[in-house]
Coordinates of N, CA and C in Angstrom, one line a residue:
M1353 N -44.8 -137.0 -81.3 CA -45.2 -136.3 -80.1 C -43.8 -135.8 -79.8
T1354 N -43.9 -134.8 -78.8 CA -42.5 -134.2 -78.4 C -42.1 -134.9 -77.3
S1355 N -42.9 -135.7 -76.5 CA -42.3 -136.5 -75.1 C -43.1 -137.4 -74.7
N1356 N -42.7 -138.5 -74.1 CA -43.6 -139.4 -73.6 C -44.4 -139.0 -72.4
I1357 N -43.5 -138.0 -71.6 CA -44.3 -137.6 -70.4 C -45.2 -136.4 -70.5
V1358 N -44.8 -135.4 -71.6 CA -45.7 -134.2 -71.7 C -46.5 -134.4 -72.9
S1359 N -47.8 -134.1 -72.8 CA -48.7 -134.0 -73.7 C -48.5 -132.9 -74.7
E1360 N -49.0 -132.8 -75.9 CA -48.9 -131.8 -76.7 C -49.9 -130.5 -76.2
A1361 N -50.9 -130.7 -75.5 CA -51.7 -129.7 -75.1 C -50.9 -128.9 -74.0
D1362 N -50.4 -129.9 -73.1 CA -49.5 -129.3 -72.2 C -48.2 -128.4 -72.6
L1363 N -47.6 -129.1 -73.6 CA -46.4 -128.5 -74.0 C -46.8 -127.1 -74.8
K1364 N -47.9 -127.0 -75.6 CA -48.5 -125.8 -76.1 C -48.6 -124.7 -75.1
N1365 N -49.2 -125.1 -74.0 CA -49.6 -124.2 -72.9 C -48.5 -123.8 -72.3
R1366 N -47.4 -124.6 -71.9 CA -46.2 -124.2 -71.4 C -45.3 -123.3 -72.2
L1367 N -45.4 -123.7 -73.6 CA -44.6 -122.7 -74.4 C -45.5 -121.5 -74.6
S1368 N -46.7 -121.6 -74.4 CA -47.4 -120.1 -74.8 C -47.2 -119.1 -73.8
K1369 N -46.8 -119.6 -72.6 CA -46.3 -118.9 -71.4 C -44.9 -118.5 -71.3
G1370 N -44.2 -118.9 -72.2 CA -42.7 -118.5 -72.4 C -41.8 -119.5 -71.6
D1371 N -42.2 -120.7 -71.6 CA -41.2 -121.6 -70.8 C -40.5 -122.1 -71.9
F1372 N -39.0 -121.7 -71.7 CA -38.1 -121.9 -72.7 C -37.9 -123.5 -72.7
D1373 N -37.9 -124.4 -71.5 CA -37.7 -125.5 -71.4 C -38.6 -126.6 -72.5
A1374 N -39.9 -126.0 -72.5 CA -40.8 -126.5 -73.4 C -40.3 -126.1 -75.0
F1375 N -40.0 -124.9 -75.2 CA -39.6 -124.7 -76.5 C -38.4 -125.5 -76.9
H1376 N -37.3 -125.9 -75.8 CA -36.4 -126.6 -76.1 C -36.8 -128.0 -76.5
M1377 N -37.8 -128.6 -75.7 CA -38.2 -129.9 -76.1 C -38.8 -130.0 -77.6
L1378 N -39.5 -128.9 -78.0 CA -40.2 -128.7 -79.3 C -39.0 -128.7 -80.3
F1379 N -38.2 -128.0 -80.0 CA -36.9 -127.8 -80.8 C -36.4 -128.9 -81.2
D1380 N -36.0 -129.7 -80.0 CA -35.2 -131.1 -80.2 C -36.0 -132.0 -81.0
D1381 N -37.5 -132.0 -80.9 CA -38.1 -133.1 -81.7 C -38.2 -132.6 -83.1
Y1382 N -38.5 -131.3 -83.3 CA -38.9 -131.0 -84.8 C -38.0 -130.5 -85.7
Y1383 N -36.9 -129.7 -85.1 CA -35.9 -129.3 -85.6 C -35.2 -130.3 -86.9
P1384 N -34.6 -131.1 -86.4 CA -34.1 -132.3 -87.3 C -35.0 -132.6 -88.3
K1385 N -36.4 -133.1 -88.0 CA -37.2 -133.4 -89.1 C -37.5 -132.0 -90.0
S1386 N -37.8 -130.9 -89.7 CA -38.0 -129.8 -90.3 C -36.7 -129.7 -91.3
K1387 N -35.5 -129.7 -90.8 CA -34.4 -129.4 -91.5 C -34.2 -130.5 -92.8
A1388 N -34.4 -131.5 -92.2 CA -34.2 -132.5 -93.3 C -35.3 -132.6 -94.4
F1389 N -36.4 -132.2 -94.0 CA -37.5 -132.0 -95.0 C -37.1 -130.8 -96.0
I1390 N -37.0 -129.7 -95.4 CA -36.6 -128.3 -96.2 C -35.3 -128.8 -97.2
S1391 N -34.3 -129.3 -96.6 CA -33.1 -129.8 -97.4 C -33.6 -130.5 -98.4
A1392 N -34.2 -131.5 -98.3 CA -34.7 -132.4 -99.4 C -35.5 -131.5 -100.7
L1393 N -36.2 -130.4 -100.1 CA -36.8 -129.8 -101.2 C -35.8 -128.7 -102.0
I1394 N -35.2 -128.3 -101.1 CA -34.4 -127.1 -101.8 C -32.8 -127.5 -102.2
K1395 N -32.6 -128.6 -101.7 CA -31.3 -129.3 -102.1 C -30.0 -128.1 -101.8
D1396 N -30.3 -127.6 -100.5 CA -29.2 -126.8 -99.9 C -29.1 -126.7 -98.6
E1397 N -28.1 -127.7 -97.9 CA -28.2 -127.7 -96.5 C -27.9 -126.7 -95.7
K1398 N -27.2 -125.7 -95.9 CA -27.1 -124.4 -95.3 C -28.0 -123.5 -95.3
A1399 N -28.7 -123.3 -96.5 CA -30.1 -122.7 -96.7 C -31.0 -123.0 -95.7
A1400 N -31.2 -124.6 -95.8 CA -32.2 -125.2 -95.1 C -32.0 -125.1 -93.4
E1401 N -30.8 -125.0 -93.2 CA -30.5 -124.6 -91.7 C -30.9 -123.3 -91.5
D1402 N -30.8 -122.3 -92.2 CA -31.1 -121.1 -92.0 C -32.7 -120.9 -92.0
L1403 N -33.3 -121.4 -93.1 CA -34.6 -121.4 -93.1 C -35.3 -122.1 -91.9
C1404 N -34.7 -123.3 -91.4 CA -35.3 -124.0 -90.3 C -35.2 -122.9 -89.0
Q1405 N -34.1 -122.4 -88.9 CA -33.8 -121.3 -87.8 C -34.9 -120.4 -87.6
D1406 N -35.3 -119.8 -88.7 CA -36.2 -118.8 -88.8 C -37.4 -119.3 -88.4
I1407 N -38.0 -120.5 -88.9 CA -39.1 -121.2 -88.5 C -39.2 -121.2 -87.0
F1408 N -38.3 -121.6 -86.3 CA -38.3 -121.8 -85.0 C -38.1 -120.4 -84.3
M1409 N -37.6 -119.4 -84.9 CA -37.9 -118.1 -84.5 C -39.3 -117.6 -84.5
K1410 N -39.8 -118.0 -85.5 CA -41.3 -117.4 -85.5 C -42.1 -118.2 -84.7
I1411 N -41.8 -119.4 -84.2 CA -42.6 -120.2 -83.3 C -42.5 -119.6 -82.1
W1412 N -41.2 -119.1 -81.7 CA -41.0 -118.5 -80.4 C -41.8 -117.2 -80.3
N1413 N -41.8 -116.3 -81.4 CA -42.4 -115.1 -81.6 C -43.8 -115.3 -81.4
L1414 N -44.2 -116.4 -81.9 CA -45.9 -116.6 -82.1 C -46.4 -117.6 -80.9
R1415 N -45.6 -117.9 -79.9 CA -46.0 -118.7 -78.8 C -47.2 -118.5 -78.3
E1416 N -47.5 -117.1 -78.1 CA -48.9 -117.0 -77.2 C -50.1 -117.5 -78.1
T1417 N -49.9 -117.7 -79.3 CA -51.1 -118.4 -80.2 C -51.0 -119.8 -80.4
L1418 N -50.1 -120.5 -79.9 CA -49.9 -122.0 -80.0 C -51.1 -122.6 -79.5
P1419 N -51.8 -122.2 -78.4 CA -52.8 -122.9 -77.6 C -54.1 -123.2 -79.0
E1420 N -54.1 -122.2 -79.9 CA -55.0 -122.1 -80.9 C -54.7 -123.4 -81.9
I1421 N -53.5 -123.7 -82.0 CA -53.1 -124.6 -83.2 C -53.6 -125.8 -82.8
R1422 N -54.2 -126.3 -83.8 CA -54.7 -127.9 -83.4 C -53.6 -128.7 -83.6
S1423 N -52.8 -129.0 -84.4 CA -51.6 -129.8 -84.4 C -50.4 -129.3 -84.8
V1424 N -49.5 -129.3 -83.6 CA -48.0 -128.7 -84.0 C -47.5 -129.3 -84.9
K1425 N -47.4 -130.5 -85.0 CA -46.6 -131.3 -86.0 C -47.2 -130.9 -87.4
S1426 N -48.4 -130.8 -87.7 CA -48.8 -130.2 -89.0 C -48.4 -128.9 -89.4
W1427 N -48.5 -127.8 -88.2 CA -48.3 -126.5 -88.3 C -46.7 -126.5 -88.6
I1428 N -45.8 -127.1 -88.1 CA -44.5 -127.0 -88.4 C -44.2 -127.5 -89.7
Y1429 N -44.8 -128.4 -90.2 CA -44.7 -129.2 -91.6 C -45.1 -127.9 -92.6
R1430 N -46.4 -127.4 -92.1 CA -46.8 -126.3 -93.1 C -45.7 -125.3 -93.4
M1431 N -45.2 -124.8 -92.2 CA -44.3 -123.5 -92.0 C -42.8 -124.1 -92.8
S1432 N -42.8 -125.2 -92.7 CA -41.5 -125.8 -93.3 C -41.7 -125.8 -95.0
R1433 N -42.6 -126.4 -95.3 CA -42.9 -126.4 -96.5 C -43.2 -125.2 -97.3
N1434 N -43.8 -124.1 -96.6 CA -44.0 -122.9 -97.3 C -42.5 -122.0 -97.3
S1435 N -41.8 -122.3 -96.3 CA -40.5 -121.7 -96.1 C -39.7 -122.2 -97.3
A1436 N -39.8 -123.3 -97.4 CA -38.8 -124.0 -98.8 C -39.5 -123.3 -99.9
L1437 N -40.7 -123.5 -100.3 CA -41.4 -123.1 -101.5 C -41.2 -121.7 -101.7
N1438 N -41.2 -120.6 -100.6 CA -40.7 -119.2 -100.9 C -39.4 -119.0 -101.2
Y1439 N -38.4 -120.0 -100.6 CA -36.9 -119.7 -100.9 C -36.8 -120.0 -102.4
L1440 N -37.4 -121.1 -102.9 CA -37.2 -121.5 -104.4 C -37.9 -120.5 -105.1
R1441 N -39.0 -120.0 -104.9 CA -39.7 -118.9 -105.6 C -38.7 -117.6 -105.6
D1442 N -38.4 -117.3 -104.5 CA -37.5 -116.0 -104.4 C -36.2 -116.2 -105.3
R1443 N -35.7 -117.4 -105.0 CA -34.3 -117.7 -105.9 C -34.9 -117.6 -107.2
K1444 N -35.8 -118.1 -107.7 CA -36.2 -118.0 -109.1 C -36.4 -116.6 -109.4
R1445 N -37.1 -116.0 -108.9 CA -37.3 -114.4 -109.1 C -35.9 -113.5 -109.2
L1446 N -35.0 -113.9 -108.2 CA -33.8 -113.5 -108.5 C -33.2 -113.5 -109.8
F1447 N -32.9 -114.8 -110.1 CA -32.5 -114.9 -111.5 C -33.4 -114.4 -112.6
Q1448 N -34.6 -114.3 -112.5 CA -35.3 -113.8 -113.6 C -35.0 -112.4 -113.5
I1449 N -34.9 -111.5 -112.5 CA -34.5 -110.2 -112.4 C -33.3 -109.8 -113.0
T1450 N -32.4 -110.7 -112.7 CA -30.9 -110.4 -113.3 C -30.8 -111.1 -114.7
D1451 N -31.8 -111.7 -115.2 CA -31.8 -112.4 -116.7 C -30.6 -113.4 -116.6
L1452 N -30.6 -114.0 -115.4 CA -29.5 -115.1 -115.6 C -30.2 -116.7 -115.6
S1453 N -31.4 -116.8 -115.8 CA -32.1 -118.2 -115.7 C -31.5 -118.9 -116.7
I1454 N -31.2 -120.0 -116.4 CA -30.5 -121.0 -117.3 C -31.7 -122.1 -117.7
A1455 N -31.8 -122.2 -118.9 CA -32.7 -123.3 -119.3 C -32.4 -124.7 -118.8
G1456 N -33.0 -125.3 -118.1 CA -32.8 -126.7 -117.4 C -32.3 -127.6 -118.3
S1457 N -31.0 -128.0 -118.0 CA -30.2 -128.9 -118.4 C -29.7 -130.1 -117.8
D1458 N -29.4 -131.2 -118.3 CA -28.9 -132.2 -117.6 C -27.3 -132.3 -117.7
D1459 N -26.6 -131.2 -118.6 CA -25.1 -131.4 -118.5 C -24.6 -131.0 -117.4
V1460 N -23.3 -131.5 -116.9 CA -22.7 -131.0 -115.8 C -22.2 -129.6 -115.7
E1461 N -21.8 -129.2 -116.8 CA -21.3 -128.0 -117.1 C -22.3 -126.8 -116.9
G1462 N -23.6 -127.1 -117.5 CA -24.5 -126.1 -117.3 C -24.9 -125.9 -115.7
N1463 N -25.0 -127.0 -115.2 CA -25.4 -127.0 -113.7 C -24.3 -126.3 -113.0
Y1464 N -23.0 -126.6 -113.3 CA -21.9 -125.7 -112.7 C -22.0 -124.4 -112.7
A1465 N -22.5 -124.1 -114.1 CA -22.4 -122.4 -114.4 C -23.3 -121.9 -113.4
E1466 N -24.6 -122.5 -113.5 CA -25.7 -122.1 -112.6 C -25.4 -121.9 -111.1
K1467 N -24.6 -122.8 -110.8 CA -24.1 -122.8 -109.1 C -23.3 -121.8 -109.1
E1468 N -22.3 -121.7 -110.1 CA -21.3 -120.4 -109.8 C -21.8 -119.1 -110.0
K1469 N -22.8 -118.8 -111.0 CA -23.5 -117.6 -110.8 C -24.3 -117.2 -109.6
E1470 N -24.8 -118.3 -109.0 CA -25.6 -118.2 -107.4 C -24.8 -117.6 -106.6
L1471 N -23.5 -118.4 -106.4 CA -22.5 -118.3 -105.5 C -21.9 -116.7 -105.7
I1472 N -21.7 -116.4 -106.9 CA -21.3 -114.8 -107.2 C -22.2 -113.8 -106.6
I1473 N -23.3 -114.1 -107.2 CA -24.5 -113.2 -106.8 C -24.8 -113.1 -105.3
R1474 N -24.5 -114.2 -104.6 CA -24.8 -114.3 -103.2 C -23.8 -113.4 -102.6
M1475 N -22.3 -113.7 -103.0 CA -21.1 -113.0 -102.6 C -21.3 -111.3 -102.8
Y1476 N -21.9 -111.2 -104.1 CA -22.2 -109.6 -104.1 C -23.0 -109.0 -103.0
V1477 N -24.3 -109.9 -102.9 CA -25.3 -109.2 -102.0 C -24.6 -109.3 -100.5
D1478 N -23.7 -110.3 -100.2 CA -22.9 -110.1 -99.1 C -22.0 -108.8 -98.9
S1479 N -21.6 -108.5 -100.1 CA -20.7 -107.3 -99.9 C -21.4 -105.8 -99.9
M1480 N -22.7 -105.9 -100.2 CA -23.2 -104.7 -100.1 C -23.3 -104.0 -98.7
P1481 N -23.5 -102.6 -98.7 CA -23.6 -102.0 -97.5 C -24.7 -102.6 -96.6
A1482 N -24.6 -102.5 -95.4 CA -25.4 -103.3 -94.4 C -26.9 -103.0 -94.7
Q1483 N -27.2 -101.7 -94.6 CA -28.6 -101.3 -95.0 C -29.3 -102.0 -96.1
R1484 N -28.5 -101.8 -97.3 CA -28.9 -102.0 -98.5 C -29.0 -103.6 -98.6
R1485 N -28.2 -104.4 -98.0 CA -28.2 -105.7 -98.1 C -29.3 -106.2 -97.0
R1486 N -29.7 -105.5 -96.2 CA -30.9 -106.0 -95.1 C -32.1 -105.8 -95.9
V1487 N -32.2 -104.5 -96.6 CA -33.5 -104.2 -97.5 C -33.7 -105.1 -98.5
F1488 N -32.7 -105.4 -99.2 CA -32.7 -106.4 -100.4 C -33.1 -107.8 -100.0
S1489 N -32.4 -108.3 -98.9 CA -32.8 -109.8 -98.1 C -34.4 -109.8 -97.9
M1490 N -34.7 -108.7 -97.2 CA -35.9 -108.6 -96.7 C -37.1 -108.6 -97.9
S1491 N -36.6 -107.9 -98.9 CA -37.6 -107.9 -100.1 C -37.7 -109.1 -101.0
R1492 N -36.0 -109.5 -101.3 CA -36.1 -110.5 -102.3 C -36.1 -112.0 -101.6
Y1493 N -35.3 -112.2 -100.6 CA -35.4 -113.6 -99.8 C -36.6 -113.8 -99.0
Q1494 N -36.9 -112.6 -98.3 CA -38.3 -113.0 -97.3 C -39.4 -112.7 -97.7
G1495 N -39.5 -111.9 -99.1 CA -40.8 -111.5 -99.6 C -41.6 -110.6 -99.0
I1496 N -41.0 -109.7 -98.2 CA -41.6 -108.5 -97.3 C -41.8 -107.4 -98.5
S1497 N -43.0 -106.7 -98.2 CA -43.4 -105.6 -99.0 C -42.4 -104.3 -98.6
N1498 N -42.4 -103.5 -99.6 CA -41.5 -102.1 -99.3 C -41.9 -101.5 -98.2
A1499 N -43.3 -101.2 -98.1 CA -43.8 -100.6 -97.0 C -43.6 -101.2 -95.6
K1500 N -43.6 -102.6 -95.5 CA -43.4 -103.3 -94.2 C -41.8 -103.1 -94.0
I1501 N -41.1 -103.3 -95.1 CA -39.5 -103.2 -94.8 C -39.3 -101.6 -94.2
A1502 N -39.7 -100.7 -94.7 CA -39.8 -99.1 -94.3 C -40.4 -99.2 -92.6
E1503 N -41.4 -99.7 -92.5 CA -41.8 -99.9 -91.0 C -41.1 -100.4 -90.0
K1504 N -40.3 -101.7 -90.8 CA -39.5 -102.5 -89.6 C -38.3 -101.9 -89.5
L1505 N -37.8 -101.2 -90.6 CA -36.3 -100.6 -90.5 C -36.2 -99.0 -90.1
G1506 N -37.4 -98.7 -89.9 CA -37.6 -97.1 -89.4 C -37.0 -96.1 -90.5
I1507 N -37.5 -96.5 -91.9 CA -36.9 -95.7 -92.8 C -38.2 -95.4 -93.8
S1508 N -38.0 -94.4 -94.7 CA -39.0 -94.1 -95.8 C -39.3 -95.2 -96.8
K1509 N -40.3 -95.4 -97.3 CA -40.6 -96.2 -98.4 C -39.6 -95.9 -99.4
K1510 N -39.5 -94.6 -99.6 CA -38.6 -94.0 -101.0 C -37.1 -94.4 -100.8
T1511 N -36.6 -94.6 -99.5 CA -35.3 -94.9 -99.2 C -35.2 -96.6 -99.4
V1512 N -36.1 -97.2 -99.0 CA -36.3 -98.7 -99.3 C -36.2 -99.0 -101.0
E1513 N -37.0 -98.1 -101.7 CA -37.1 -98.4 -103.0 C -35.6 -97.9 -103.7
N1514 N -34.9 -96.8 -103.0 CA -33.7 -96.5 -103.5 C -32.7 -97.6 -103.3
H1515 N -32.7 -98.1 -102.1 CA -31.8 -99.2 -101.8 C -32.1 -100.4 -102.6
L1516 N -33.2 -100.7 -103.1 CA -33.6 -102.1 -104.0 C -33.1 -101.6 -105.4
N1517 N -33.2 -100.4 -105.8 CA -32.7 -99.9 -107.2 C -31.3 -100.0 -107.2
L1518 N -30.7 -99.6 -106.4 CA -29.0 -99.6 -106.4 C -28.7 -101.0 -106.4
A1519 N -29.3 -101.9 -105.5 CA -28.9 -103.3 -105.3 C -29.1 -104.2 -106.8
L1520 N -30.4 -103.9 -107.2 CA -30.8 -104.4 -108.7 C -29.7 -103.8 -109.7
K1521 N -29.5 -102.6 -109.8 CA -28.5 -102.1 -110.8 C -27.3 -102.8 -110.8
G1522 N -26.7 -102.9 -109.4 CA -25.5 -103.6 -109.3 C -25.5 -105.0 -109.7
I1523 N -26.6 -105.9 -109.3 CA -26.6 -107.1 -109.8 C -26.9 -107.2 -111.5
R1524 N -27.7 -106.2 -112.0 CA -27.9 -106.3 -113.5 C -26.4 -106.2 -114.1
E1525 N -25.7 -105.2 -113.6 CA -24.2 -104.9 -114.0 C -23.2 -106.3 -113.9
L1526 N -23.5 -106.9 -112.6 CA -22.6 -108.0 -112.4 C -23.1 -108.9 -113.4
A1527 N -24.4 -109.3 -113.8 CA -25.0 -110.2 -114.7 C -24.4 -109.9 -115.9
L1528 N -24.1 -108.8 -116.5 CA -23.5 -108.4 -117.8 C -21.9 -109.1 -117.7
T1529 N -21.4 -108.9 -116.7 CA -20.0 -109.2 -116.4 C -19.8 -111.1 -116.3
L1530 N -20.9 -111.5 -115.6 CA -21.0 -112.9 -115.8 C -21.1 -113.5 -116.9
T1531 N -21.9 -112.9 -117.8 CA -22.1 -113.6 -119.2 C -20.9 -113.8 -119.9
F1532 N -19.8 -112.9 -119.7 CA -18.5 -112.8 -120.3 C -17.7 -113.9 -119.8
F1533 N -17.7 -114.0 -118.5 CA -16.7 -114.9 -117.8 C -17.2 -116.2 -117.3
L1534 N -18.5 -116.7 -117.4 CA -19.0 -118.0 -117.2 C -19.6 -118.7 -118.6

């Protein structure tokens, strides 16, 4: 429960009306738990922090629907679990796309090489032009469809596809380079 004084029903009601103090109480209680849970699943503290912040942004954006939620604790748990699983799925998909997936190995050198490739690809994505990076991140990390991306960014679906094709072409070229250096 979020507070000894405030009931969950009262908290949901206040939050649904935009009460930022109620949101702050919810955040203070559930953010550390959610972050620890996600971090345990994905084994990446920084990514867990980002995912958890996204969850609480969603909660704030969906606050009007909170009275319909039976259990806030269960809802946040489900959002945290789904967020972590989506992150892992998208990360796996990124490596399948670039043909960089490494067969699971227990050797330290193999794990180091995998982490190194992840870092280099992440740095490459970060160096993309802003719109391409935004489109790529929405598609590959957030799992948003091309049509939805086009709608959200106010661009055509064809432009979204062009950005994705250019991003993936660059990643494939980078993948070829990585196989020689790592």
